[in-house]
Tab-separated table of C-alpha atoms and ligand atoms in Angstrom:
chain	number	residue	atom	x	y	z
A	1420	MET	CA	22.716	12.349	40.785
A	1421	SER	CA	23.041	8.641	39.909
A	1422	ASP	CA	25.955	7.483	37.787
A	1423	ASN	CA	23.921	7.199	34.604
A	1424	MET	CA	21.221	9.834	35.126
A	1425	LEU	CA	21.178	13.569	35.715
A	1426	ASP	CA	18.745	14.803	38.313
A	1427	ALA	CA	18.374	18.412	37.083
A	1428	PRO	CA	15.830	19.100	34.305
A	1429	VAL	CA	16.701	18.725	30.627
A	1430	LEU	CA	15.269	21.333	28.237
A	1431	VAL	CA	14.294	20.455	24.655
A	1432	LEU	CA	13.463	22.997	21.951
A	1433	VAL	CA	10.680	21.385	19.910
A	1434	ASP	CA	10.960	21.742	16.116
A	1435	ARG	CA	7.661	21.753	14.261
A	1436	ALA	CA	6.567	20.632	10.812
A	1437	PRO	CA	4.870	23.204	8.514
A	1438	GLY	CA	1.417	22.158	9.884
A	1439	GLY	CA	2.554	22.869	13.472
A	1440	ALA	CA	2.921	19.288	14.757
A	1441	PRO	CA	6.246	18.410	16.436
A	1442	THR	CA	8.634	16.781	13.966
A	1443	SER	CA	9.503	13.135	14.640
A	1444	ALA	CA	13.110	14.270	15.250
A	1445	ALA	CA	11.814	16.617	17.975
A	1446	LEU	CA	9.832	13.795	19.576
A	1447	GLY	CA	12.995	11.679	19.403
A	1448	LEU	CA	14.877	14.455	21.179
A	1449	VAL	CA	12.338	14.443	24.004
A	1450	SER	CA	12.804	10.681	24.405
A	1451	ILE	CA	16.589	11.157	24.493
A	1452	ALA	CA	16.095	13.744	27.245
A	1453	ARG	CA	13.879	11.292	29.145
A	1454	GLY	CA	16.755	8.785	29.097
A	1455	LEU	CA	19.207	11.353	30.500
A	1456	THR	CA	17.453	12.650	33.608
A	1457	SER	CA	15.358	11.477	36.491
A	1458	GLY	CA	14.176	15.093	36.774
A	1459	ASP	CA	11.821	17.047	34.552
A	1460	VAL	CA	11.977	16.901	30.773
A	1461	VAL	CA	10.913	20.407	29.812
A	1462	ALA	CA	9.680	20.878	26.238
A	1463	LEU	CA	9.867	24.419	24.844
A	1464	VAL	CA	7.431	25.182	22.029
A	1465	VAL	CA	7.647	28.542	20.302
A	1466	GLY	CA	4.436	29.825	18.738
A	1467	ASP	CA	0.892	28.526	19.210
A	1468	VAL	CA	0.412	25.111	20.738
A	1469	ASP	CA	-2.611	22.835	20.416
A	1470	ALA	CA	-3.921	19.816	22.317
A	1471	ASP	CA	-2.445	17.321	19.818
A	1472	THR	CA	1.031	18.798	20.293
A	1473	ILE	CA	0.684	18.624	24.069
A	1474	ALA	CA	-0.465	14.984	23.881
A	1475	ALA	CA	2.359	14.027	21.484
A	1476	LEU	CA	5.001	15.566	23.766
A	1477	ALA	CA	3.535	13.966	26.880
A	1478	ALA	CA	3.489	10.577	25.142
A	1479	VAL	CA	7.252	10.651	24.551
A	1480	GLY	CA	8.171	11.679	28.076
A	1481	ALA	CA	7.905	15.461	28.452
A	1482	SER	CA	6.858	16.371	31.989
A	1483	ARG	CA	6.594	20.179	31.623
A	1484	LEU	CA	5.762	22.370	28.655
A	1485	LEU	CA	6.943	25.945	28.234
A	1486	THR	CA	5.396	28.028	25.493
A	1487	ALA	CA	6.781	31.281	24.120
A	1488	ASP	CA	4.790	33.712	22.013
A	1489	LEU	CA	7.338	35.214	19.622
A	1490	GLY	CA	4.837	37.165	17.547
A	1491	GLY	CA	5.198	34.916	14.489
A	1492	ARG	CA	8.994	35.460	14.373
A	1493	GLU	CA	9.978	31.988	15.618
A	1494	THR	CA	11.558	31.100	12.257
A	1495	VAL	CA	14.331	33.625	12.980
A	1496	ALA	CA	17.109	31.658	14.668
A	1497	ALA	CA	18.216	34.631	16.796
A	1498	VAL	CA	14.665	35.011	18.141
A	1499	ALA	CA	14.387	31.280	18.905
A	1500	ALA	CA	17.807	31.463	20.622
A	1501	ASP	CA	16.453	34.222	22.860
A	1502	ALA	CA	13.550	31.898	23.740
A	1503	VAL	CA	16.003	29.118	24.678
A	1504	VAL	CA	17.934	31.549	26.886
A	1505	ALA	CA	14.718	32.699	28.605
A	1506	ALA	CA	13.652	29.076	29.173
A	1507	VAL	CA	17.086	28.159	30.561
A	1508	LYS	CA	16.880	31.074	33.002
A	1509	SER	CA	13.387	29.957	33.999
A	1510	VAL	CA	14.040	26.230	34.649
A	1511	SER	CA	17.849	25.982	35.197
A	1512	PRO	CA	18.286	22.767	33.213
A	1513	ALA	CA	21.466	20.679	33.256
A	1514	VAL	CA	21.526	20.792	29.454
A	1515	ALA	CA	19.444	22.261	26.605
A	1516	LEU	CA	18.927	20.170	23.446
A	1517	VAL	CA	17.984	21.391	19.973
A	1518	GLY	CA	17.758	19.656	16.573
A	1519	SER	CA	20.896	19.703	14.460
A	1520	ASP	CA	19.737	21.254	11.202
A	1521	TYR	CA	21.066	24.625	9.969
A	1522	ARG	CA	18.660	26.549	12.155
A	1523	GLY	CA	19.235	24.363	15.220
A	1524	LYS	CA	22.996	24.745	15.006
A	1525	GLU	CA	22.649	28.526	14.736
A	1526	ILE	CA	20.278	28.563	17.711
A	1527	ALA	CA	22.626	26.365	19.777
A	1528	GLY	CA	25.690	28.497	19.069
A	1529	ARG	CA	23.928	31.775	19.693
A	1530	ALA	CA	22.158	30.627	22.865
A	1531	ALA	CA	25.418	29.225	24.288
A	1532	VAL	CA	27.213	32.513	23.635
A	1533	LEU	CA	24.413	34.460	25.343
A	1534	LEU	CA	24.482	32.044	28.287
A	1535	GLY	CA	28.285	32.024	28.450
A	1536	SER	CA	28.194	28.220	28.344
A	1537	ALA	CA	29.454	25.309	26.229
A	1538	CYS	CA	28.069	24.256	22.859
A	1539	ALA	CA	28.406	21.019	20.903
A	1540	SER	CA	26.831	20.443	17.501
A	1541	ASP	CA	25.758	17.485	15.363
A	1542	VAL	CA	25.925	15.104	18.315
A	1543	GLY	CA	24.814	11.563	17.436
A	1544	ASP	CA	24.789	9.993	20.886
A	1545	LEU	CA	24.308	11.396	24.382
A	1546	ARG	CA	24.605	9.484	27.642
A	1547	VAL	CA	25.441	10.048	31.274
A	1548	VAL	CA	28.512	8.074	32.343
A	1549	GLY	CA	29.815	8.251	35.909
A	1550	GLY	CA	27.649	11.325	36.451
A	1551	GLU	CA	29.146	13.136	33.423
A	1552	LEU	CA	27.391	13.954	30.170
A	1553	HIS	CA	29.150	12.247	27.241
A	1554	ALA	CA	28.423	13.525	23.722
A	1555	SER	CA	29.606	11.556	20.681
A	1556	LYS	CA	29.665	12.706	17.081
A	1557	LEU	CA	31.151	11.722	13.756
A	1558	VAL	CA	33.893	14.037	12.516
A	1559	LEU	CA	36.140	14.365	9.453
A	1560	SER	CA	33.285	13.551	7.059
A	1561	GLY	CA	32.143	10.582	9.112
A	1562	THR	CA	35.481	8.769	9.194
A	1563	TRP	CA	36.034	9.173	12.977
A	1564	SER	CA	33.770	9.010	15.965
A	1565	THR	CA	34.723	11.310	18.816
A	1566	THR	CA	33.342	11.501	22.347
A	1567	MET	CA	33.588	14.543	24.606
A	1568	THR	CA	32.406	15.268	28.104
A	1569	VAL	CA	30.241	18.342	28.461
A	1570	SER	CA	29.898	19.905	31.876
A	1571	ALA	CA	26.133	19.696	32.566
A	1572	GLN	CA	25.555	22.315	35.277
A	1573	ALA	CA	22.350	24.155	36.013
A	1574	ASP	CA	24.351	27.393	36.542
A	1575	SER	CA	26.089	27.142	33.150
A	1576	THR	CA	23.748	25.167	30.903
A	1577	PRO	CA	25.443	23.779	27.773
A	1578	VAL	CA	23.437	23.845	24.537
A	1579	ILE	CA	23.760	20.775	22.325
A	1580	SER	CA	22.405	20.224	18.828
A	1581	VAL	CA	21.529	16.585	18.264
A	1582	HIS	CA	21.565	14.801	14.897
A	1583	PRO	CA	18.165	13.502	13.709
A	1584	SER	CA	19.505	9.941	13.525
A	1585	ALA	CA	20.147	9.883	17.294
A	1586	ALA	CA	16.768	8.520	18.376
A	1587	GLU	CA	13.349	7.312	17.374
A	1588	PRO	CA	10.408	8.568	19.406
A	1589	VAL	CA	9.639	5.987	22.101
A	1590	PRO	CA	6.774	6.451	24.568
A	1591	PRO	CA	7.932	6.143	28.208
A	1592	ALA	CA	7.241	2.728	29.768
A	1593	THR	CA	5.241	4.302	32.602
A	1594	GLY	CA	2.778	5.959	30.196
A	1595	ALA	CA	2.159	9.635	29.585
A	1596	GLU	CA	2.218	12.037	32.542
A	1597	GLU	CA	0.115	15.162	33.089
A	1598	LEU	CA	1.806	17.965	31.156
A	1599	PRO	CA	1.490	21.377	32.806
A	1600	VAL	CA	1.753	24.271	30.344
A	1601	GLU	CA	3.524	27.483	31.390
A	1602	ALA	CA	4.134	30.595	29.297
A	1603	VAL	CA	7.637	32.040	29.361
A	1604	ASP	CA	8.404	35.707	28.676
A	1605	VAL	CA	11.126	36.209	26.080
A	1606	PRO	CA	13.029	39.506	26.233
A	1607	LEU	CA	14.532	39.948	22.763
A	1608	THR	CA	18.163	40.939	22.323
A	1609	ALA	CA	18.753	43.954	20.082
A	1610	GLU	CA	20.241	41.681	17.386
A	1611	ALA	CA	17.147	39.456	17.305
A	1612	ALA	CA	14.772	42.415	17.402
A	1613	ALA	CA	16.587	43.906	14.394
A	1614	VAL	CA	15.564	40.982	12.150
A	1615	LYS	CA	12.110	41.150	10.543
A	1616	VAL	CA	10.547	38.406	8.399
A	1617	VAL	CA	9.085	40.062	5.303
A	1618	SER	CA	7.859	36.974	3.433
A	1619	ARG	CA	7.835	33.195	3.634
A	1620	GLU	CA	7.117	30.686	0.882
A	1621	LEU	CA	7.490	26.943	0.668
A	1622	ALA	CA	10.406	25.992	-1.631
A	1623	ASP	CA	9.538	23.691	-4.564
A	1624	ALA	CA	11.834	21.009	-3.156
A	1625	ALA	CA	9.591	20.906	-0.099
A	1626	ALA	CA	6.537	20.080	-2.236
A	1627	GLY	CA	7.181	16.381	-1.559
A	1628	PRO	CA	7.981	14.808	1.816
A	1629	ASP	CA	10.339	16.825	4.028
A	1630	LEU	CA	13.913	15.682	3.353
A	1631	SER	CA	15.152	15.775	6.942
A	1632	GLU	CA	12.078	13.902	8.216
A	1633	ALA	CA	11.582	11.453	5.333
A	1634	GLN	CA	11.777	7.731	5.946
A	1635	ARG	CA	12.644	7.155	2.268
A	1636	VAL	CA	14.921	9.373	0.185
A	1637	VAL	CA	15.909	9.055	-3.483
A	1638	VAL	CA	19.045	11.049	-4.271
A	1639	MET	CA	19.780	12.539	-7.661
A	1640	GLY	CA	23.469	12.360	-8.606
A	1641	ARG	CA	25.416	13.515	-11.645
A	1642	GLY	CA	24.707	10.155	-13.304
A	1643	THR	CA	21.017	11.073	-13.710
A	1644	ASP	CA	22.123	13.816	-16.109
A	1645	GLY	CA	19.404	16.094	-14.719
A	1646	ASP	CA	16.507	13.759	-15.503
A	1647	LEU	CA	14.222	14.798	-12.637
A	1648	ASP	CA	11.285	12.889	-14.215
A	1649	LEU	CA	13.307	9.677	-13.902
A	1650	VAL	CA	14.020	10.442	-10.227
A	1651	HIS	CA	10.336	11.215	-9.596
A	1652	SER	CA	9.277	7.994	-11.334
A	1653	LEU	CA	10.924	6.065	-8.476
A	1654	ALA	CA	10.481	8.547	-5.622
A	1655	ASP	CA	6.750	9.175	-6.089
A	1656	PRO	CA	5.474	5.576	-5.784
A	1657	LEU	CA	7.734	5.151	-2.740
A	1658	GLN	CA	6.440	8.456	-1.295
A	1659	ALA	CA	10.106	9.327	-0.932
A	1660	ALA	CA	11.667	12.767	-0.586
A	1661	ILE	CA	14.109	13.779	-3.306
A	1662	GLY	CA	17.634	14.719	-2.273
A	1663	ALA	CA	20.640	15.584	-4.407
A	1664	THR	CA	24.405	15.649	-4.480
A	1665	ARG	CA	26.163	18.987	-4.634
A	1666	VAL	CA	26.923	18.421	-8.308
A	1667	ALA	CA	23.197	18.073	-9.101
A	1668	CYS	CA	22.503	21.322	-7.220
A	1669	ASP	CA	25.451	23.109	-8.845
A	1670	GLU	CA	24.102	22.065	-12.256
A	1671	GLY	CA	20.807	23.769	-11.351
A	1672	TRP	CA	18.830	20.533	-11.765
A	1673	ILE	CA	17.224	20.964	-8.344
A	1674	GLU	CA	17.093	23.544	-5.517
A	1675	ARG	CA	20.073	23.899	-3.176
A	1676	SER	CA	17.810	22.941	-0.258
A	1677	ALA	CA	17.833	19.356	-1.618
A	1678	GLN	CA	21.602	18.976	-1.123
A	1679	VAL	CA	22.627	16.138	1.163
A	1680	GLY	CA	26.082	15.961	2.700
A	1681	GLN	CA	28.746	17.842	4.572
A	1682	THR	CA	27.591	21.238	3.339
A	1683	GLY	CA	23.950	20.194	2.914
A	1684	ALA	CA	21.402	18.335	4.990
A	1685	SER	CA	22.192	15.358	7.189
A	1686	ILE	CA	19.488	12.775	6.722
A	1687	ALA	CA	18.521	9.577	8.532
A	1688	PRO	CA	15.929	7.770	6.378
A	1689	ARG	CA	15.169	4.062	6.734
A	1690	LEU	CA	15.809	3.727	2.984
A	1691	TYR	CA	18.298	5.740	0.898
A	1692	ILE	CA	18.493	5.172	-2.863
A	1693	GLY	CA	21.358	6.887	-4.696
A	1694	LEU	CA	20.924	7.268	-8.460
A	1695	GLY	CA	24.149	8.018	-10.318
A	1696	VAL	CA	25.865	8.991	-7.058
A	1697	SER	CA	29.566	8.116	-6.719
A	1698	GLY	CA	29.601	8.257	-2.902
A	1699	ALA	CA	32.184	11.005	-2.279
A	1700	VAL	CA	32.902	11.342	1.429
A	1701	HIS	CA	31.468	14.898	1.413
A	1702	HIS	CA	28.141	13.363	0.381
A	1703	THR	CA	28.163	10.175	2.459
A	1704	SER	CA	28.948	12.114	5.663
A	1705	GLY	CA	25.338	13.314	5.420
A	1706	ILE	CA	23.839	9.820	5.241
A	1707	GLN	CA	25.573	8.188	8.203
A	1708	GLY	CA	22.203	7.788	9.920
A	1709	ALA	CA	20.568	6.045	6.933
A	1710	GLY	CA	19.218	2.516	7.398
A	1711	THR	CA	19.300	0.506	4.167
A	1712	ILE	CA	21.429	2.027	1.411
A	1713	VAL	CA	20.755	1.148	-2.228
A	1714	ALA	CA	23.009	2.415	-5.007
A	1715	VAL	CA	22.529	2.421	-8.770
A	1716	CYS	CA	25.723	3.530	-10.482
A	1717	ASP	CA	27.502	2.473	-13.676
A	1718	ASP	CA	30.964	2.446	-12.067
A	1719	SER	CA	31.558	-0.760	-10.102
A	1720	GLU	CA	34.560	0.910	-8.402
A	1721	ALA	CA	32.484	3.839	-7.056
A	1722	PRO	CA	32.921	4.262	-3.277
A	1723	ILE	CA	29.144	4.240	-2.748
A	1724	PHE	CA	29.258	0.446	-3.190
A	1725	GLU	CA	31.526	0.138	-0.121
A	1726	MET	CA	28.697	1.304	2.106
A	1727	ALA	CA	25.680	0.125	0.089
A	1728	ASP	CA	23.562	-2.753	1.383
A	1729	TYR	CA	22.301	-3.366	-2.164
A	1730	GLY	CA	24.031	-2.194	-5.302
A	1731	VAL	CA	23.220	-2.338	-8.999
A	1732	VAL	CA	26.017	-1.631	-11.460
A	1733	GLY	CA	24.226	-0.192	-14.466
A	1734	ASP	CA	22.814	2.795	-16.289
A	1735	VAL	CA	20.112	4.580	-14.272
A	1736	ALA	CA	18.079	5.086	-17.465
A	1737	GLU	CA	17.816	1.293	-17.798
A	1738	VAL	CA	17.742	0.220	-14.137
A	1739	VAL	CA	15.231	2.733	-12.709
A	1740	PRO	CA	12.335	1.805	-15.064
A	1741	GLN	CA	12.922	-1.849	-14.159
A	1742	LEU	CA	12.841	-0.995	-10.447
A	1743	VAL	CA	9.606	0.944	-10.943
A	1744	GLU	CA	8.069	-1.933	-12.911
A	1745	GLU	CA	9.079	-4.424	-10.220
A	1746	LEU	CA	7.606	-2.173	-7.510
A	1747	GLU	CA	4.312	-2.020	-9.432
A	1748	ARG	CA	4.311	-5.813	-9.860
A	1749	LEU	CA	4.957	-6.403	-6.135
A	1750	ARG	CA	2.176	-4.022	-5.185
A	1751	GLY	CA	-0.220	-5.795	-7.555
D	45	FAD	C1	34.283	21.255	0.945
D	45	FAD	C2	33.371	20.403	0.109
D	45	FAD	C3	32.082	20.183	0.536
D	45	FAD	C4	31.236	19.375	-0.214
D	45	FAD	N1	29.953	19.148	0.237
D	45	FAD	C5	29.168	18.316	-0.449
D	45	FAD	C6	27.862	17.994	0.022
D	45	FAD	O1	27.390	18.499	1.043
D	45	FAD	N2	27.135	17.102	-0.683
D	45	FAD	C7	27.584	16.506	-1.824
D	45	FAD	O2	26.861	15.695	-2.415
D	45	FAD	N3	28.795	16.813	-2.297
D	45	FAD	C8	29.594	17.700	-1.646
D	45	FAD	N4	30.818	18.001	-2.157
D	45	FAD	C9	31.176	17.493	-3.496
D	45	FAD	C10	31.625	16.041	-3.444
D	45	FAD	O3	33.012	15.989	-3.140
D	45	FAD	C11	31.374	15.328	-4.785
D	45	FAD	O4	31.959	16.075	-5.817
D	45	FAD	C12	29.898	15.134	-5.106
D	45	FAD	O5	29.213	14.538	-4.018
D	45	FAD	C13	29.772	14.194	-6.298
D	45	FAD	O6	28.447	14.159	-6.714
D	45	FAD	P1	27.944	12.963	-7.646
D	45	FAD	O7	28.106	11.674	-6.916
D	45	FAD	O8	26.590	13.353	-8.127
D	45	FAD	O9	28.906	13.088	-8.902
D	45	FAD	P2	30.131	12.193	-9.347
D	45	FAD	O10	31.144	12.057	-8.275
D	45	FAD	O11	30.578	12.724	-10.661
D	45	FAD	O12	29.485	10.751	-9.536
D	45	FAD	C14	28.543	10.457	-10.512
D	45	FAD	C15	28.508	8.941	-10.626
D	45	FAD	O13	27.469	8.573	-11.506
D	45	FAD	C16	27.980	7.572	-12.384
D	45	FAD	N5	27.199	7.651	-13.623
D	45	FAD	C17	27.381	8.455	-14.706
D	45	FAD	N6	26.412	8.227	-15.620
D	45	FAD	C18	25.624	7.255	-15.113
D	45	FAD	C19	24.465	6.597	-15.569
D	45	FAD	N7	23.886	6.897	-16.761
D	45	FAD	N8	23.900	5.639	-14.776
D	45	FAD	C20	24.454	5.315	-13.581
D	45	FAD	N9	25.552	5.904	-13.091
D	45	FAD	C21	26.132	6.896	-13.844
D	45	FAD	C22	29.444	7.896	-12.572
D	45	FAD	O14	30.181	6.748	-12.980
D	45	FAD	C23	29.810	8.345	-11.170
D	45	FAD	O15	30.200	7.252	-10.363
D	45	FAD	C24	31.688	18.801	-1.428
D	45	FAD	C25	32.995	19.047	-1.842
D	45	FAD	C26	33.822	19.823	-1.100
D	45	FAD	C27	35.239	20.056	-1.571
């Protein structure tokens, strides 16, 4: 093992968008894995896999592909955790990586317990230093960054959930390699086998772009007073996903799945626009990975302005229509 690279394989559980393609966060995870090891980067896809998925994974540095047929039950975290365990036993990786959404964190914790190994969640940066795996994450609502070493051993594989802001998909400099596809058998634990999916439907909040994947997000705060049409008037022309503060969800203005923050989704868009959002630390801990932050709020003392790149002190009902008009003018 070199000082800054592992030589054992790194396993990545590939999250997929509703259409089946790998999410950009999953492709980013594969590129992170490529930067950690000189050995194989093994992508694990649960469910059917098509040629486009194989090509996309090869392009970002996967060198082996494991597939697991879970009989359509891959949305159950316990079932997916069993697949991770089976893949770990099959390829003995130094570390297994999963995405850090609700499901990913459940999978990571459960798989680590089954493997009797370490688990770290919501990691924002991973690197090999002096032959050791260093994992960094923000804690205490984003006010501190902490780094831990995680023993990366093939005989006790740690499972780490990685925050979507950690990487952008980058094709390897050497170009895509051949990607052999192998099926892995997944023996289900009794707990996973006990869970049956009886129905699945897309939540209304998901009708627009996916919040965790979106490059642009407009967030509805208390200051919008529940005016979802106003939020849409800005989000739609930007093709932005709509997020919300906990207050907006508590008020019933929008589904809980739209909540961004400590007890909601962590997002990493290029552009975040907060409308009537004060910027409480419980909310802003979920936007640490955001690129440009724009805030429209009538309180010039609101903490959101401390982290905003652009801020407008004003009433959303007056400012948003002007923003929309200006967008239309710029687009001709
Ligand atoms: C354990 C715990 C976990 C939490 N988890 C989360 C979480 O995951 N996500 C989350 O968001 N919150 C979370 N919260 C709640 C959080 O602390 C805040 O209460 C919440 O984020 C505030 O939401 P807000 O900004 O919409 O409302 P407020 O803090 O009330 O801010 C509204 C802002 O809009 C401004 N405003 C009012 N009218 C207008 C107008 N017409 N035009 C422009 N501006 C206007 C106000 O001046 C104010 O600054 C959590 C709290 C706790 C205790």
